[in-house]
Amino acid sequence: MTGASTTRTFGPTGRRIAAIGQGSWKIEDAEADSAVAAMRRGLDLGLNHIDTAEMYGSGAAERIIAEAMVGRRDEVFLVSKVLPSNASKRGTLAACEKSLARLRTDRLDCYLLHWRGAYPLEETIGAFDRLVRDGKILSWGVSNFDVADLDEVAAIAGAGHPACNQVLYHLRERAIEHAVLPWCQRHGTAVVAYTPFGESNTPFDARTEQGMVLEEIAAAHGATARQVALRFLLRHPDVFVIPKASSIVHVAENAGAARVDLSAAELARIDAAFPRGRPRRGLPTI
Ligand SMILES: NC(=O)c1ccc[n+]([C@@H]2O[C@H](COP(=O)([O-])OP(=O)(O)OC[C@H]3O[C@@H](n4cnc5c(N)ncnc54)[C@H](OP(=O)(O)O)[C@@H]3O)[C@@H](O)[C@H]2O)c1
């Protein structure tokens, strides 16, 4: 994987998109100008997979993304998500219309069920199918789905579904490697790693043992610990990462991860420093 604009095929969609994308959870906490500028710089650097959700800032994140996409919609692989509480058939159709309006676009490239809720999957999937027929979404996927849920989706929707499963995946949370990732690999479903930097900065603190490992490997590549962390997650060819950055410096650093090529020995060293752990019951989420 070389070059900041390195692309991968996004599951069954056949679309080639950046392996490194851009998240948007809490993007509205930043100054709007800075968030928009960071996202546009990300697009300049080839980070064309933009992830959002109706939940983020109750629509505020989608509005910021609309601003960042002005004049550039066709460059973007745009993903949004319906809340489980809206995921009835009619609720999903209505939620999608509202997301499209906030995003100021006529289509989503992929639309996800944010996590599984009380509505039967048949209803949500029925709405997704209708939205595909109407050209309002080009594909659909799920998020936070464990293997049993994925099996149900495949039983209802058949081969080629879901397009992706967006899940928690970072150096200190590798649970998906036990069963979810293999399921997705078998079914041609893209795996999108959310919170790829994890929920604490400790792994990036060179005073810790784990941080030192990342720092030493990074130094050998003229890279940063965060770039090494992203590249470790991307060692599986079906995985995409969506780090969120609201500053130009951060987004440029994240894009630069595509230039870092880790050797098998370096991957093994990271694997040992951040062990996968045993299979546990339930899929970790945040
Ligand atoms: N499906 C789901 O249930 C779910 C759940 C959580 C997240 N997500 C999606 O996944 C995306 C990513 O996850 P996340 O936002 O939780 O966490 P993340 O991307 O792992 O981390 C975001 C944090 O890292 C900082 N950061 C980014 N690049 C950096 C860099 N190069 N150096 C130092 N700090 C850097 C950001 O700061 P700045 O903003 O200041 O740059 C922000 O504080 C979300 O934004 C969202 O789109 C989905």
XYZ file of C-alpha atoms and ligand atoms in Angstrom:
334
model
C 0.000 0.000 0.000
C 1.743 3.127 -1.149
C 0.628 6.643 -1.967
C -1.740 8.762 0.079
C -4.625 8.082 -2.273
C -4.379 4.297 -2.031
C -7.728 2.743 -2.718
C -9.491 -0.539 -2.036
C -12.679 -2.084 -3.375
C -15.496 -1.417 -0.905
C -17.054 -4.828 -0.423
C -19.592 -5.876 -3.053
C -20.136 -2.325 -4.317
C -17.182 -2.614 -6.691
C -16.317 1.011 -5.828
C -12.656 1.735 -5.234
C -12.329 4.156 -2.365
C -9.597 5.335 -0.022
C -8.517 2.828 2.616
C -8.124 5.797 4.954
C -11.256 7.880 5.269
C -12.611 10.602 7.519
C -14.925 10.238 10.512
C -17.153 13.023 11.799
C -18.377 12.154 15.296
C -18.115 15.338 17.419
C -16.768 17.306 14.448
C -19.236 20.033 15.410
C -17.212 20.616 18.608
C -14.485 22.244 16.507
C -14.679 25.681 14.920
C -16.814 25.151 11.819
C -14.235 26.793 9.508
C -11.442 24.617 10.799
C -13.517 21.429 10.552
C -14.535 22.225 6.975
C -10.978 23.151 5.996
C -9.635 19.919 7.520
C -12.180 17.820 5.671
C -11.459 19.550 2.374
C -7.726 19.050 2.882
C -8.500 15.403 3.540
C -10.257 15.269 0.166
C -7.246 16.951 -1.480
C -5.131 14.167 0.005
C -7.435 11.466 -1.345
C -9.361 10.643 1.871
C -12.633 10.415 -0.020
C -14.587 8.104 2.311
C -16.555 10.392 4.622
C -18.476 8.811 7.471
C -21.321 10.462 9.314
C -24.671 9.702 10.985
C -27.942 11.425 11.739
C -26.984 10.998 15.391
C -23.778 13.064 15.236
C -24.529 16.435 16.772
C -28.214 15.726 15.976
C -27.525 16.497 12.316
C -24.821 19.141 12.871
C -22.055 16.865 11.532
C -24.015 16.264 8.318
C -24.390 20.028 7.843
C -20.644 20.573 8.234
C -19.972 17.825 5.706
C -22.362 19.486 3.257
C -20.173 22.585 3.506
C -16.987 20.570 2.986
C -18.478 18.873 -0.086
C -19.458 22.075 -1.912
C -18.415 21.571 -5.542
C -16.875 18.189 -4.710
C -19.771 15.772 -4.154
C -18.644 13.429 -6.927
C -15.245 12.929 -5.273
C -16.813 11.623 -2.086
C -17.950 8.169 -1.001
C -20.549 9.406 1.452
C -21.823 7.213 4.276
C -24.513 8.049 6.805
C -26.446 6.019 9.347
C -30.001 5.647 10.545
C -30.594 5.405 14.294
C -32.163 2.124 15.441
C -35.030 4.101 16.977
C -35.865 5.389 13.469
C -35.253 2.106 11.669
C -38.840 1.055 10.954
C -39.680 0.930 7.248
C -41.268 4.389 7.142
C -38.855 5.778 9.723
C -35.819 4.740 7.688
C -37.213 6.319 4.518
C -37.928 9.551 6.411
C -34.536 9.579 8.188
C -32.761 9.143 4.864
C -34.615 12.118 3.344
C -33.585 14.266 6.301
C -29.947 13.202 6.043
C -29.948 13.929 2.298
C -31.395 17.393 2.973
C -28.799 18.204 5.652
C -26.004 16.866 3.447
C -27.398 18.819 0.488
C -27.077 15.856 -1.824
C -29.386 13.584 -3.786
C -27.770 10.297 -2.762
C -25.703 8.439 -0.199
C -23.048 6.029 -1.394
C -23.790 3.748 1.536
C -26.440 3.893 4.266
C -25.990 1.974 7.501
C -28.122 0.807 10.386
C -26.125 2.356 13.254
C -26.678 -0.593 15.569
C -29.329 -3.217 15.990
C -32.475 -2.086 17.731
C -36.018 -3.260 18.289
C -37.371 -3.020 14.723
C -37.207 -6.270 12.739
C -34.284 -6.295 10.316
C -36.738 -7.137 7.513
C -38.297 -3.679 7.893
C -35.031 -1.777 7.778
C -33.713 -3.865 4.905
C -37.017 -3.400 3.067
C -36.536 0.355 3.369
C -32.911 0.107 2.232
C -34.019 -1.867 -0.858
C -36.596 0.771 -1.661
C -34.017 3.562 -1.263
C -31.665 1.701 -3.627
C -34.459 1.334 -6.210
C -35.188 5.056 -5.909
C -31.503 5.945 -6.376
C -31.330 7.640 -2.958
C -28.692 5.252 -1.689
C -26.268 3.263 -3.824
C -25.635 0.527 -1.251
C -26.371 -0.312 2.369
C -24.605 -1.858 5.312
C -24.664 -2.266 9.059
C -22.682 -1.195 12.090
C -21.880 -2.917 15.373
C -23.185 -6.246 14.080
C -21.884 -9.489 15.564
C -21.783 -12.763 13.621
C -25.300 -13.919 14.539
C -26.732 -10.575 13.371
C -24.696 -10.763 10.160
C -26.033 -14.258 9.523
C -29.564 -12.896 9.848
C -28.847 -10.100 7.373
C -27.419 -12.592 4.883
C -30.454 -14.863 5.335
C -32.864 -11.987 4.673
C -30.984 -10.117 1.959
C -28.918 -12.821 0.261
C -25.443 -12.685 -1.225
C -23.751 -9.331 -1.600
C -25.188 -7.949 1.658
C -24.361 -6.147 3.791
C -21.905 -3.953 1.883
C -20.018 -3.235 5.088
C -19.965 -3.714 8.811
C -18.627 -0.713 10.700
C -17.114 -1.843 13.985
C -14.862 -0.813 16.841
C -11.299 -1.777 15.944
C -8.023 -0.437 17.268
C -4.756 -1.730 18.663
C -6.176 -2.382 22.114
C -9.524 -3.743 20.894
C -8.968 -6.505 18.408
C -12.039 -8.632 19.222
C -13.372 -8.489 15.654
C -10.393 -10.528 14.486
C -11.859 -13.679 16.100
C -15.118 -14.048 14.171
C -16.531 -10.816 12.696
C -13.599 -10.068 10.421
C -13.415 -13.676 9.105
C -17.205 -13.602 8.480
C -16.847 -10.390 6.490
C -13.902 -11.771 4.546
C -15.878 -14.906 3.637
C -18.888 -12.860 2.496
C -17.028 -10.061 0.695
C -18.284 -7.490 3.214
C -16.060 -4.457 3.824
C -14.938 -3.921 7.419
C -14.807 -0.294 8.488
C -12.775 0.313 11.647
C -14.212 3.055 13.816
C -12.332 4.789 16.638
C -9.095 3.498 15.052
C -6.941 5.439 17.538
C -8.731 3.891 20.506
C -10.305 5.501 23.482
C -7.089 6.604 25.195
C -3.821 8.231 24.185
C -1.705 5.773 26.170
C -0.613 3.686 23.157
C 0.849 6.842 21.674
C 2.753 7.812 24.795
C 6.386 6.823 24.217
C 6.888 6.536 27.996
C 4.738 3.400 28.013
C 6.001 0.033 26.796
C 3.393 -0.135 24.058
C 4.049 3.444 23.057
C 7.761 2.749 22.807
C 7.165 -0.093 20.363
C 5.088 2.150 18.102
C 7.576 4.996 18.444
C 10.581 2.839 17.497
C 8.831 1.406 14.459
C 7.607 4.865 13.473
C 11.118 6.322 13.793
C 12.472 3.649 11.439
C 10.022 4.888 8.783
C 10.224 8.605 9.480
C 6.571 8.207 10.480
C 4.441 8.757 13.596
C 3.020 6.277 16.099
C -0.532 7.011 14.912
C 0.432 6.329 11.306
C 1.905 2.992 12.365
C -1.282 2.171 14.285
C -3.480 2.848 11.237
C -1.227 0.774 9.001
C -1.424 -2.144 11.408
C -5.238 -2.153 11.148
C -5.005 -1.911 7.359
C -2.828 -5.022 7.074
C -6.055 -6.918 6.278
C -7.010 -6.083 2.702
C -10.758 -5.860 3.543
C -10.342 -3.222 6.252
C -10.929 0.529 5.945
C -10.224 3.085 8.685
C -12.125 6.321 9.340
C -10.105 8.452 11.763
C -11.805 11.704 12.648
C -9.681 14.849 12.542
C -10.799 18.415 12.862
C -7.418 19.981 12.194
C -5.426 20.135 8.970
C -2.285 18.925 10.748
C -4.068 15.814 12.004
C -5.726 15.018 8.701
C -2.403 15.347 6.864
C -0.744 13.030 9.359
C -3.508 10.464 8.956
C -3.312 10.609 5.158
C 0.447 10.084 5.421
C -0.143 6.651 6.961
C -0.700 5.300 3.463
C 2.999 5.850 2.717
C 4.165 3.681 5.621
C 4.886 0.083 4.683
C 5.388 -2.186 7.678
C 7.492 -5.343 7.385
C 6.261 -8.729 8.580
C 8.656 -8.454 11.531
C 7.259 -5.050 12.497
C 3.678 -6.312 12.243
C 4.644 -9.260 14.465
C 6.190 -6.908 17.008
C 3.020 -4.813 17.166
C 0.911 -7.964 17.376
C 2.935 -9.058 20.424
C 2.799 -5.625 22.090
C -0.979 -5.301 21.605
C -2.224 -8.881 21.949
C -5.508 -9.805 20.376
C -6.778 -11.481 23.546
C -9.206 -14.370 23.812
C -12.627 -14.493 22.195
C -15.212 -12.853 24.454
C -18.963 -12.944 24.483
C -20.555 -10.034 22.622
C -19.070 -7.481 20.310
C -17.388 -4.488 21.948
C -18.881 -1.138 20.961
C -18.712 2.442 22.154
N -20.630 3.161 14.041
C -20.390 3.538 15.259
O -21.042 3.108 16.219
C -19.275 4.518 15.500
C -18.816 4.765 16.814
C -17.773 5.667 16.978
C -17.203 6.299 15.885
N -17.683 6.070 14.620
C -17.111 6.757 13.433
O -15.708 6.544 13.417
C -15.044 7.794 13.406
C -13.705 7.703 14.108
O -13.854 7.353 15.461
P -13.687 8.408 16.670
O -13.991 9.763 16.217
O -14.462 7.827 17.796
O -12.163 8.261 17.097
P -10.760 8.375 16.360
O -10.907 8.740 14.952
O -9.998 7.143 16.694
O -10.092 9.568 17.167
C -10.529 10.889 17.043
C -9.665 11.753 17.961
O -8.303 11.637 17.541
C -7.796 12.938 17.283
N -6.861 12.823 16.155
C -7.160 12.546 14.862
N -6.041 12.488 14.131
C -5.018 12.748 14.981
C -3.619 12.842 14.819
N -3.059 12.631 13.636
N -2.858 13.142 15.911
C -3.428 13.343 17.127
N -4.747 13.249 17.343
C -5.539 12.967 16.274
C -8.978 13.804 16.962
O -8.669 15.139 17.277
P -9.104 16.391 16.378
O -10.539 16.260 16.080
O -8.752 17.547 17.254
O -8.279 16.387 15.114
C -10.038 13.207 17.879
O -9.881 13.732 19.185
C -16.057 8.723 14.081
O -15.727 10.081 13.921
C -17.318 8.266 13.437
O -17.440 8.802 12.128
C -18.700 5.177 14.414
